[in-house]
Structure formats: structure tokens, C-alpha cells
mmCIF file of C-alpha atoms in Angstrom:
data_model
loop_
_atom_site.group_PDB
_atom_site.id
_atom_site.type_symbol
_atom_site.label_atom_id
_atom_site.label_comp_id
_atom_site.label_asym_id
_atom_site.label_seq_id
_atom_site.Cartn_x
_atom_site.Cartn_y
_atom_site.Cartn_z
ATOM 1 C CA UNK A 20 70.610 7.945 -2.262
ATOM 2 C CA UNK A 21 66.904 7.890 -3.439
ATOM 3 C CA UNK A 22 65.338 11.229 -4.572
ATOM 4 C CA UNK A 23 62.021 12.361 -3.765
ATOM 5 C CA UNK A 24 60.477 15.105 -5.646
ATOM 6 C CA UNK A 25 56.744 16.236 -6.006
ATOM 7 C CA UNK A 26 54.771 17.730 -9.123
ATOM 8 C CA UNK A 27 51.171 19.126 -8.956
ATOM 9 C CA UNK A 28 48.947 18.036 -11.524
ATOM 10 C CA UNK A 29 45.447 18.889 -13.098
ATOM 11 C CA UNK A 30 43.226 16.100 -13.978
ATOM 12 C CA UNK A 31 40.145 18.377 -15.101
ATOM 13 C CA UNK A 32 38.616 18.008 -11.846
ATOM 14 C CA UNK A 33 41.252 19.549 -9.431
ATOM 15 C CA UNK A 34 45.039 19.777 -8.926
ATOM 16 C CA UNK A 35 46.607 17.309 -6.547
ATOM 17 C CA UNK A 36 50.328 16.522 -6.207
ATOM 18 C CA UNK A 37 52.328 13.310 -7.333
ATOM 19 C CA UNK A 38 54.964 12.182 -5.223
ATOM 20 C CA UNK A 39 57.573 10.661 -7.752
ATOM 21 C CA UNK A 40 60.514 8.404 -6.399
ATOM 22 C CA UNK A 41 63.859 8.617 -9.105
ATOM 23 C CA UNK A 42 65.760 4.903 -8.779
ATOM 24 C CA UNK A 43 65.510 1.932 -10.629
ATOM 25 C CA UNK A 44 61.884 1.124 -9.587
ATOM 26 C CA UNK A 45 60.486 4.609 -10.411
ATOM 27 C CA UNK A 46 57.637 4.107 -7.805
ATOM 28 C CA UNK A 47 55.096 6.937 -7.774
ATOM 29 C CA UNK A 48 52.777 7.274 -5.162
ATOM 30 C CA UNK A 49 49.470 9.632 -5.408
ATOM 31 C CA UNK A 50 48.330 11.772 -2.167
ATOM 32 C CA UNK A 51 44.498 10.796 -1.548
ATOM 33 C CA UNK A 52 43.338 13.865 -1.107
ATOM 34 C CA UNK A 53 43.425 16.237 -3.844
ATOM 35 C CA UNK A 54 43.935 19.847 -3.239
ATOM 36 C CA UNK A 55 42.746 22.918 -5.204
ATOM 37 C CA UNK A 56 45.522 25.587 -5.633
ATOM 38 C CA UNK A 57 44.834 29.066 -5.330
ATOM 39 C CA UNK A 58 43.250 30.888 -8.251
ATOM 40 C CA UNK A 59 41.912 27.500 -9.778
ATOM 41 C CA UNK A 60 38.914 26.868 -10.481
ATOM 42 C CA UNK A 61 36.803 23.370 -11.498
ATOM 43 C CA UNK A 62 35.810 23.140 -14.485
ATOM 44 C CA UNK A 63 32.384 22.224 -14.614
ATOM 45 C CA UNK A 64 30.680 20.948 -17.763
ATOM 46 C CA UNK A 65 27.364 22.650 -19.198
ATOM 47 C CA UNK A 66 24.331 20.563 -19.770
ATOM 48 C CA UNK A 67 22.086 20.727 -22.780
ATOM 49 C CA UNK A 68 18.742 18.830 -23.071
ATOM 50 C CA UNK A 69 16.871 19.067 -26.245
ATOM 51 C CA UNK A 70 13.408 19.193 -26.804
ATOM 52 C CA UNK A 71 10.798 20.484 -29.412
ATOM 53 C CA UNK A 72 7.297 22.498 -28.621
ATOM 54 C CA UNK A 73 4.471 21.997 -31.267
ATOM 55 C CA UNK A 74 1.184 23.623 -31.483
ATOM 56 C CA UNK A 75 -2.267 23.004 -32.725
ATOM 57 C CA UNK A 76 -2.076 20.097 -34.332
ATOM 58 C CA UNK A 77 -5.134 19.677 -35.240
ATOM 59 C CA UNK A 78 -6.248 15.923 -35.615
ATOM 60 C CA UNK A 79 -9.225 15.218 -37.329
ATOM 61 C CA UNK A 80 -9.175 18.710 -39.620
ATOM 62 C CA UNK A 81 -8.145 18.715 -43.378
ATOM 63 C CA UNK A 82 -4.913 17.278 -43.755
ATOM 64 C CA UNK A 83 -3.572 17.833 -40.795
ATOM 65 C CA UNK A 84 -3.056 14.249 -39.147
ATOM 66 C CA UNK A 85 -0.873 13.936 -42.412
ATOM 67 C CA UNK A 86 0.825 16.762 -41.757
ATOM 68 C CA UNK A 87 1.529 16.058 -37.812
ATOM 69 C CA UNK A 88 2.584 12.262 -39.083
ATOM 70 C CA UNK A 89 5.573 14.170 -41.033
ATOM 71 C CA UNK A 90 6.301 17.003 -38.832
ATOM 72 C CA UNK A 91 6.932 14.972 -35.613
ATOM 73 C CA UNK A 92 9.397 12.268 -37.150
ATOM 74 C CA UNK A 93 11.675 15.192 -38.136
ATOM 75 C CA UNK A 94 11.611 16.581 -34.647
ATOM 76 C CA UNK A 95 12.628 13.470 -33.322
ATOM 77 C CA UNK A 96 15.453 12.327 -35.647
ATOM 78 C CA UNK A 97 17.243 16.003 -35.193
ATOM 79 C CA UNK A 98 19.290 15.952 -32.064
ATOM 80 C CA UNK A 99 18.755 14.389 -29.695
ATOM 81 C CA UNK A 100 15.626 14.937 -28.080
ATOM 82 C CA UNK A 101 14.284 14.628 -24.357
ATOM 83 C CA UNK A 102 11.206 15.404 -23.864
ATOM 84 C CA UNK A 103 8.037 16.617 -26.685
ATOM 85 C CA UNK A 104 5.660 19.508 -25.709
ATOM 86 C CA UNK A 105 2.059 19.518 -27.012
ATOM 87 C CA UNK A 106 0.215 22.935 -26.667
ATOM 88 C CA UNK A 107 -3.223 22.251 -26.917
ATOM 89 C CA UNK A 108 -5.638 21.727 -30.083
ATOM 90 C CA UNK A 109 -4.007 18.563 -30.576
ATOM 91 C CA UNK A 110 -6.892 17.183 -31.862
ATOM 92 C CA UNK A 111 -10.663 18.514 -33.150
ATOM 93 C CA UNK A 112 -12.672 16.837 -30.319
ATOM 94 C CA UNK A 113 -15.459 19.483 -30.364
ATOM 95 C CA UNK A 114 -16.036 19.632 -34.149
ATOM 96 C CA UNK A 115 -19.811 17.802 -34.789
ATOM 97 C CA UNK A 116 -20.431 17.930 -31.356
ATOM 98 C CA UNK A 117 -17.611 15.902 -30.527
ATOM 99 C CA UNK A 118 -18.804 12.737 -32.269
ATOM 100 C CA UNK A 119 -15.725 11.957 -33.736
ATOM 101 C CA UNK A 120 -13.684 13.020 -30.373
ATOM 102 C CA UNK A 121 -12.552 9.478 -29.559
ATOM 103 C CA UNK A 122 -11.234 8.317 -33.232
ATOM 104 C CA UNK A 123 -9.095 12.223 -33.203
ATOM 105 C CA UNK A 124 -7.768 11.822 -29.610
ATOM 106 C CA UNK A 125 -6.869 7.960 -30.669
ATOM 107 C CA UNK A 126 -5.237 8.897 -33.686
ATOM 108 C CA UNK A 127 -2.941 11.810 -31.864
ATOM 109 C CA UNK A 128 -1.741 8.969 -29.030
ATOM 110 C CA UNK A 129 -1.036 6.647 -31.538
ATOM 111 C CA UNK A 130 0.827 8.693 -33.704
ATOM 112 C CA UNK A 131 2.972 10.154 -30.391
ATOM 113 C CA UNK A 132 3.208 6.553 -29.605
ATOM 114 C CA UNK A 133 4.729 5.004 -32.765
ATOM 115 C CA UNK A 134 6.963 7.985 -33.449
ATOM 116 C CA UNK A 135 8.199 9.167 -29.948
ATOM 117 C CA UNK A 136 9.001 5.534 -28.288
ATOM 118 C CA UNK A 137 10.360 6.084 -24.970
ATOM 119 C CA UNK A 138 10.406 10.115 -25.332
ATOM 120 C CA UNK A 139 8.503 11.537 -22.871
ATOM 121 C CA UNK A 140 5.939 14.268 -23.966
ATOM 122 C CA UNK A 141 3.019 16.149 -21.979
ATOM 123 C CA UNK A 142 0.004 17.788 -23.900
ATOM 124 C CA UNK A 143 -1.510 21.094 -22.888
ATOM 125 C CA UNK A 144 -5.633 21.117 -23.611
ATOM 126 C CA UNK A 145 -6.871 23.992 -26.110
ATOM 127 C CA UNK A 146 -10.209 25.397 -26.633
ATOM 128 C CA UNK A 147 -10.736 22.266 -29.333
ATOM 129 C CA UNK A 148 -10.699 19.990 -27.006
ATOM 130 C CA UNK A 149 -12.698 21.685 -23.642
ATOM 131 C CA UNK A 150 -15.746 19.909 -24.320
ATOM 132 C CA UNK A 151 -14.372 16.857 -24.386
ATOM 133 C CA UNK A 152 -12.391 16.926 -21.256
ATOM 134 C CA UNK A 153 -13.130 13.463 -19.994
ATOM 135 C CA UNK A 154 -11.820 12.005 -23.066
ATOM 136 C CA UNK A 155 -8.540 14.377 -23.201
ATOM 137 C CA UNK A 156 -7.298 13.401 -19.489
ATOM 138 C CA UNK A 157 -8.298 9.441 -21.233
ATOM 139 C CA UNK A 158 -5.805 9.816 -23.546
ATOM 140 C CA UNK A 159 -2.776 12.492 -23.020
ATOM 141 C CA UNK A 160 -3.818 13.241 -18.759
ATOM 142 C CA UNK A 161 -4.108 15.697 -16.571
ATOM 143 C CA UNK A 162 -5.486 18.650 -18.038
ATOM 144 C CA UNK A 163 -2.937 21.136 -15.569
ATOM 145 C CA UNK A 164 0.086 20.038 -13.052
ATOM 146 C CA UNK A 165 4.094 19.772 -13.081
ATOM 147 C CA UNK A 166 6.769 17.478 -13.104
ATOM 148 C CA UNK A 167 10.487 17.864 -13.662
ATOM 149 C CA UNK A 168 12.049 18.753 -16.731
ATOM 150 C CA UNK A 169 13.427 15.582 -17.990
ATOM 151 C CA UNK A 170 17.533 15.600 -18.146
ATOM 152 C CA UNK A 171 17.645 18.711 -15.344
ATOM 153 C CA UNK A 172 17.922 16.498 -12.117
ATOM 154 C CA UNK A 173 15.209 18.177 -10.956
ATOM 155 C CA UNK A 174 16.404 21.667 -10.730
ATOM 156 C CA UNK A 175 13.752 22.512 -14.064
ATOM 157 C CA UNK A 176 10.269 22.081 -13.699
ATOM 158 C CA UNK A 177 7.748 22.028 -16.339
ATOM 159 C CA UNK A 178 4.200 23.297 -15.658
ATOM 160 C CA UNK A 179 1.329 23.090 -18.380
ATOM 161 C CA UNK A 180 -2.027 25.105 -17.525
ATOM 162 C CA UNK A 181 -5.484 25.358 -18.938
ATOM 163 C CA UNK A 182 -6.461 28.126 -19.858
ATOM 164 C CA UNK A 183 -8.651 26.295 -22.603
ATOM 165 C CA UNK A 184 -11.977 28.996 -22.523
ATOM 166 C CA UNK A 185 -9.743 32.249 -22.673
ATOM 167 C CA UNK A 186 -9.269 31.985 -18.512
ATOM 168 C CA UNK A 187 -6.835 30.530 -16.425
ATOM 169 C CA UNK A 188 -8.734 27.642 -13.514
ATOM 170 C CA UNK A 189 -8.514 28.383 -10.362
ATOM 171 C CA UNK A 190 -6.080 25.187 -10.201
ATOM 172 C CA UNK A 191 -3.996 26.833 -12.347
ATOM 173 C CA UNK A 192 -3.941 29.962 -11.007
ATOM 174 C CA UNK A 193 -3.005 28.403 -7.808
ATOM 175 C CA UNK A 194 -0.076 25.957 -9.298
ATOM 176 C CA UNK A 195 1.743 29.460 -10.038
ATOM 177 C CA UNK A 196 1.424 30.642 -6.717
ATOM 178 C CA UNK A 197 3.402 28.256 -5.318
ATOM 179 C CA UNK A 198 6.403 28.605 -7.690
ATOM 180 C CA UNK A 199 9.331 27.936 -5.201
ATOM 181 C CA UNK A 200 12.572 30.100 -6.055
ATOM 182 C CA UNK A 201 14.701 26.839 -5.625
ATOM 183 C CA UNK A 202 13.829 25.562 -9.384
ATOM 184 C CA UNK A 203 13.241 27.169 -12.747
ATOM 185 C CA UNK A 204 10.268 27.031 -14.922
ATOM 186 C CA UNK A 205 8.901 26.201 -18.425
ATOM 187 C CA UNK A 206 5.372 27.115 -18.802
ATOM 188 C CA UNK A 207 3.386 25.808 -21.520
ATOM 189 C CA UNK A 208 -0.764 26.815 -22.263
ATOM 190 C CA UNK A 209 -2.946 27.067 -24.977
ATOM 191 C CA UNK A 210 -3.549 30.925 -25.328
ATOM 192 C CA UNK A 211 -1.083 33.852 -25.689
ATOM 193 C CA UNK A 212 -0.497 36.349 -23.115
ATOM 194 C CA UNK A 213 -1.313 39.808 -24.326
ATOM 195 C CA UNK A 214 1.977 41.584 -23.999
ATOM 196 C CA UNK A 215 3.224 44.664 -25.521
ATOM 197 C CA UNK A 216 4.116 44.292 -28.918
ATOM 198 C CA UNK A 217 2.808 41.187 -29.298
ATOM 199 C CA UNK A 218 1.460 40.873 -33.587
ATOM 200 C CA UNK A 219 -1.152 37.569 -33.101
ATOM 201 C CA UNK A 220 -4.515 38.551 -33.667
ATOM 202 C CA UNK A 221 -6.507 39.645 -30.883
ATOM 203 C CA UNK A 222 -9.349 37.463 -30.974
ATOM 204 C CA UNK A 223 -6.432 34.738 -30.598
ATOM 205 C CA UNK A 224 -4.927 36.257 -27.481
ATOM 206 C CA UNK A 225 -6.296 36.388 -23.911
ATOM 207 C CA UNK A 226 -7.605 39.949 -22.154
ATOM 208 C CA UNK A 227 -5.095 42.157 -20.457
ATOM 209 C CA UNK A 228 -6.879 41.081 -17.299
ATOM 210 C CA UNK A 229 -6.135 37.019 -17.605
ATOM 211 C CA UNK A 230 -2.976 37.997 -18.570
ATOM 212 C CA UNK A 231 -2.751 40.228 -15.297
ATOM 213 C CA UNK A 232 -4.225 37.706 -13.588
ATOM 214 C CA UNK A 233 -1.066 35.090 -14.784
ATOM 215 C CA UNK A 234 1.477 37.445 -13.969
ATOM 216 C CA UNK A 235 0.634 38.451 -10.643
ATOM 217 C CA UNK A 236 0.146 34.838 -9.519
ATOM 218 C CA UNK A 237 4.006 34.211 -9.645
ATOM 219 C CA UNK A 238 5.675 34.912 -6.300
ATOM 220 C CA UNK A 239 7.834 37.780 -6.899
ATOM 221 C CA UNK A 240 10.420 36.073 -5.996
ATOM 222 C CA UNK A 241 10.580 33.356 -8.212
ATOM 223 C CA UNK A 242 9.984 35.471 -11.142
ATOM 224 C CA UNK A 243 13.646 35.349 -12.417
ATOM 225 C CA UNK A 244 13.164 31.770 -12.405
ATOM 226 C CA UNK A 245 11.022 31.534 -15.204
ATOM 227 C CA UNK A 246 12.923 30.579 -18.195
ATOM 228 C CA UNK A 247 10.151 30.612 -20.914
ATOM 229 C CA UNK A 248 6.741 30.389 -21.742
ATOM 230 C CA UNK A 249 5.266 28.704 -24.868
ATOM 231 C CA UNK A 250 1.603 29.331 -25.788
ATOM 232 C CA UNK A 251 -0.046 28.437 -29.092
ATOM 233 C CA UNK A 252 -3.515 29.069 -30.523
ATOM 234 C CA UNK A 253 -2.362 32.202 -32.577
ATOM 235 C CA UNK A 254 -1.317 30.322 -35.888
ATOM 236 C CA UNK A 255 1.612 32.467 -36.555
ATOM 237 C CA UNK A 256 4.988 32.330 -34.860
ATOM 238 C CA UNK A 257 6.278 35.044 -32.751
ATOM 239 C CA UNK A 258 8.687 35.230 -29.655
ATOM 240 C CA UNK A 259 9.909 38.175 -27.483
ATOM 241 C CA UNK A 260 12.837 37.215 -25.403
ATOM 242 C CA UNK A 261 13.028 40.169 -22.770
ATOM 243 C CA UNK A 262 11.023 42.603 -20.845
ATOM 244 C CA UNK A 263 7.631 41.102 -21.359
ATOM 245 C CA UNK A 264 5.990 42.337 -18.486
ATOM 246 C CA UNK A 265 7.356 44.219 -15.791
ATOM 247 C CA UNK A 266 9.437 42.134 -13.299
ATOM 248 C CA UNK A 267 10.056 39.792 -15.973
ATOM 249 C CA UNK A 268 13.287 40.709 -17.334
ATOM 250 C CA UNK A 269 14.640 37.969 -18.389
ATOM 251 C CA UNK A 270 11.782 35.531 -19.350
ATOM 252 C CA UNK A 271 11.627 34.483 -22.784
ATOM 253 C CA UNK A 272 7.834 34.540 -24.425
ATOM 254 C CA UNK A 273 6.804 32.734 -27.509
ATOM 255 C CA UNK A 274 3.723 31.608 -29.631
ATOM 256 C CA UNK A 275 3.473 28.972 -32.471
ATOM 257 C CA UNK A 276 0.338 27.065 -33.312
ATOM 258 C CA UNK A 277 1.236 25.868 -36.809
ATOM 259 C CA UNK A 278 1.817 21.856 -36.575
ATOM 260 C CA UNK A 279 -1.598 21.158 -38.587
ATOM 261 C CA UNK A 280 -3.842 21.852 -41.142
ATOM 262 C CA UNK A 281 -4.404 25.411 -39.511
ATOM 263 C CA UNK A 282 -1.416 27.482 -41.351
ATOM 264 C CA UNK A 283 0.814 29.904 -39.819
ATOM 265 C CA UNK A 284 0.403 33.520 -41.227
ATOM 266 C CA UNK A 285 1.682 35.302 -42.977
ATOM 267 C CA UNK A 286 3.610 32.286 -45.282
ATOM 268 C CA UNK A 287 1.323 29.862 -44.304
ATOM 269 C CA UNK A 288 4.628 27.485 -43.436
ATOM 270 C CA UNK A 289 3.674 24.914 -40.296
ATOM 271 C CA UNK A 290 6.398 24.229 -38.324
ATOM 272 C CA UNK A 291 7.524 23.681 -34.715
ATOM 273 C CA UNK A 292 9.809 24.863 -32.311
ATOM 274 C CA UNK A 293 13.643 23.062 -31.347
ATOM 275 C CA UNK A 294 14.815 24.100 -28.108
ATOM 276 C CA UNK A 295 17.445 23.635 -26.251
ATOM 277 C CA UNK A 296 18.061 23.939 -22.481
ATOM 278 C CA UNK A 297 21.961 24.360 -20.805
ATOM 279 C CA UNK A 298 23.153 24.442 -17.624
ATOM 280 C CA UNK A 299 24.939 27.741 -17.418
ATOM 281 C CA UNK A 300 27.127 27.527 -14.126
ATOM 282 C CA UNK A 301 24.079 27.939 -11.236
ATOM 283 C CA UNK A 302 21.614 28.691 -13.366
ATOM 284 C CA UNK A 303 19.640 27.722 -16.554
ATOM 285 C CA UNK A 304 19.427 29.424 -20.225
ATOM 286 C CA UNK A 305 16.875 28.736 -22.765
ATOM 287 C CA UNK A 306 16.888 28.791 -26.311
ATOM 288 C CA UNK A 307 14.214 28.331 -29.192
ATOM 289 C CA UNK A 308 14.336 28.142 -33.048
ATOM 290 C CA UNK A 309 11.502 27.395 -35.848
ATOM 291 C CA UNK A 310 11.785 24.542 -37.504
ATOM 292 C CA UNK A 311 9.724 22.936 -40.342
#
């Protein structure tokens, strides 16, 4: 007489049952259809993307292509990293009126070029380089817009503004208005938002009413969907991760503008950020460290 007995089994996706016939032959035949038992859940497995966020790098002052030429090789050889942020002052366009503008911008794409490969990256522009606007969307683009976060399948977007003169465009303005709920955000722009607490000198940080102006763009309801925003300009690292305005809980706020000849203070260490992004069941945390 042939036996049949069944066993369930979990694969790491789901539980199904196995049909096992005892005899000589020891046939087993698998049911098509798995079938989740009660109390089990699926495992799902988190996501991380890397990435790194630099600021004010400053091409075409002191040392600083130097220093940008042996900061941004070390971002790229840790991890394993998907996409490069620029913040804005990436290059001294407007010094002498600009004259120069073309050989800084040129030496900035090259370097990004020859070190990043097939890294995507996306500049911001910074008060450095508003005069020579023509020549920034030339070389590194569009000067505000989105796109999706690379390694997120879409459900991250990335949005870089201009806020280049100490105000926000009109464009830009608008681009936060029509945050929609169904994605989460990085924001990247040249100037710091004045929020409370914040240590970066004044004259480096925008009004309270541009920074009112920012805030109150974002629908309310997609306000929880903002994961972090990275401004630069302020030469001096600093980050509040909670509660930085109200209705922003749980957005995560940070400054850095150290990645040239322009030194961080106090220290006077330049540096850059590493981040890391991870899929956290539905949703999306964010995490950011110094590095140098």
C-alpha cells in the first residue's frame, strides 16, 4: 500500500505544502499554489541605497579644486554609492566678473566626470554661480526640477531648488506645491532654512519669511513625506533630525558647505556627508553621517 503524507514548508517567501509519496520511487509532488498559514507573515527585505551630499565646492578658489579632486574619490570608493548630490557653489563663476566662469564650471564636470563614471549626480546652483546662469544649466542643467531617487523604484523623489539670491523662484516655490503624498522627498538648495536652534551664521541663512515661505508651500499632507533636506552655504556642519518646524515632525534638516577651499568652522575640517536611504516596510528612513 503506498502512503501519502503532506508537510508544510517555508521557503522565505510563503509556506506551501509538499505532498510526499513513501515507496521505492519516493515521488514528491509540490501544490502550485502556495498558501500563507495563519499568523505568518512574508518576510520582506529592506532596501538601502547609498549616496553622499557635498557642499560648496568651490572651483576656481584657493586650493579648492585640489581639495574637491581628493574628497570626491573617497566618497565614491566607500560603499557603494548611487547617486552624488551637489549643493550649489560648485564652482566661483562670479569671481572677476565671471571671466573665468567657463574654465571653473569645466573643471567641476570634468572632475565629476572622471571620478563618478556612470554615478548619477545632480548639482543645486548657489549664490557663486547666479550670474552665470546660462553657463551653469551648460554644464550641470536645470537650475530647479525632480526626478526619482535612483535605486527607490520611484517611490523617492529628489527635488533641488534655487534659492541662489537668498529667495526661493517662483518655479520653485511652485515645484513644492505639488508634492503628491504617494512618494517621499529629498530636498536639496543652496541656503539654510532658519529654524530654531539652528548655530550657522545669520548672514549665511535665509529670513524667517523665505523660510515661511518654503514651509507653507508643502501640501499639508505630504509633509510626513519629506525625508530630509540638505542645504549648504553655511560652511559649518549642523543637522537637526526632528521637530524643525511645526508639522514637520519627522523631517530630518541638515547643512554642510565644506567640500572646498572655504573651511568648515569651528575645526576648519572639509568634509561631506554619506547617507544612506532603507526601505523600512511601507515607508522610507533616512540617515546622514560626516565624512572627510
Amino acid at each position: 500500500m503506498t502512503t501519502i503524507y503532506f508537510e508544510a514548508i517555508f521557503d522565505g517567501m510563503g509556506w506551501y505544502e509538499m505532498r510526499r509519496q513513501a515507496g521505492p520511487a519516493r515521488k514528491r509532488v509540490l501544490r502550485a499554489k502556495r498558501q500563507a498559514l495563519p499568523g505568518v507573515k512574508r518576510r520582506i527585505k529592506a532596501q538601502t541605497v547609498e549616496f553622499a551630499v557635498f557642499g560648496d565646492s568651490h572651483v576656481g578658489y584657493g586650493n579648492s579644486l585640489s581639495i574637491f579632486k581628493s574628497l570626491l574619490p573617497k566618497a565614491v570608493s566607500s560603499g557603494n554609492k548611487r547617486f552624488i548630490i551637489f549643493g550649489g557653489d560648485n564652482t566661483q563663476a562670479g569671481a572677476d566678473h565671471g571671466n573665468n566662469a567657463n574654465v571653473y564650471y569645466k573643471d567641476f564636470k570634468d572632475t565629476v566626470t572622471a571620478t563618478l563614471g556612470s554615478i548619477p549626480y545632480k548639482a543645486s546652483i548657489g549664490n557663486w554661480e547666479a550670474s552665470t546662469r546660462s553657463l551653469f544649466t551648460q554644464y550641470l542643467g536645470a537650475v530647479a526640477g525632480q526626478m526619482n531617487f535612483p535605486g527607490t523604484q520611484g517611490k523617492v523623489r529628489y527635488m533641488w531648488l534655487d534659492c541662489a539670491l537668498g529667495q526661493f523662484t517662483p518655479a520653485s516655490l511652485n515645484l513644492l506645491r505639488n508634492l503628491d503624498d504617494r512618494y517621499f522627498y529629498i530636498i536639496d538648495f543652496h541656503w539654510p532654512l532658519r529654524v530654531q536652534g539652528i548655530t550657522v551664521d545669520s548672514s549665511h541663512v535665509l529670513s524667517a519669511a523665505e523660510t515661511s515661505k518654503f514651509f507653507t508651500a508643502i501640501p499639508a499632507k505630504a509633509r510626513e513625506k519629506v525625508l530630509a533636506i540638505f542645504t549648504h552655504h553655511g560652511h559649518k556642519f549642523y543637522r537637526k533630525l526632528s521637530n524643525i518646524y511645526p508639522g514637520y515632525t519627522k523631517t530630518k534638516f541638515f547643512v554642510t558647505g565644506c567640500s572646498g577651499d572655504y573651511k568648515c568652522k569651528p575645526g576648519g575640517n572639509m568634509g561631506y556627508y554619506n547617507a544612506t536611504l532603507t526601505s523600512s516596510g511601507s515607508g522610507y528612513k533616512m540617515e546622514a553621517f560626516i565624512a572627510h
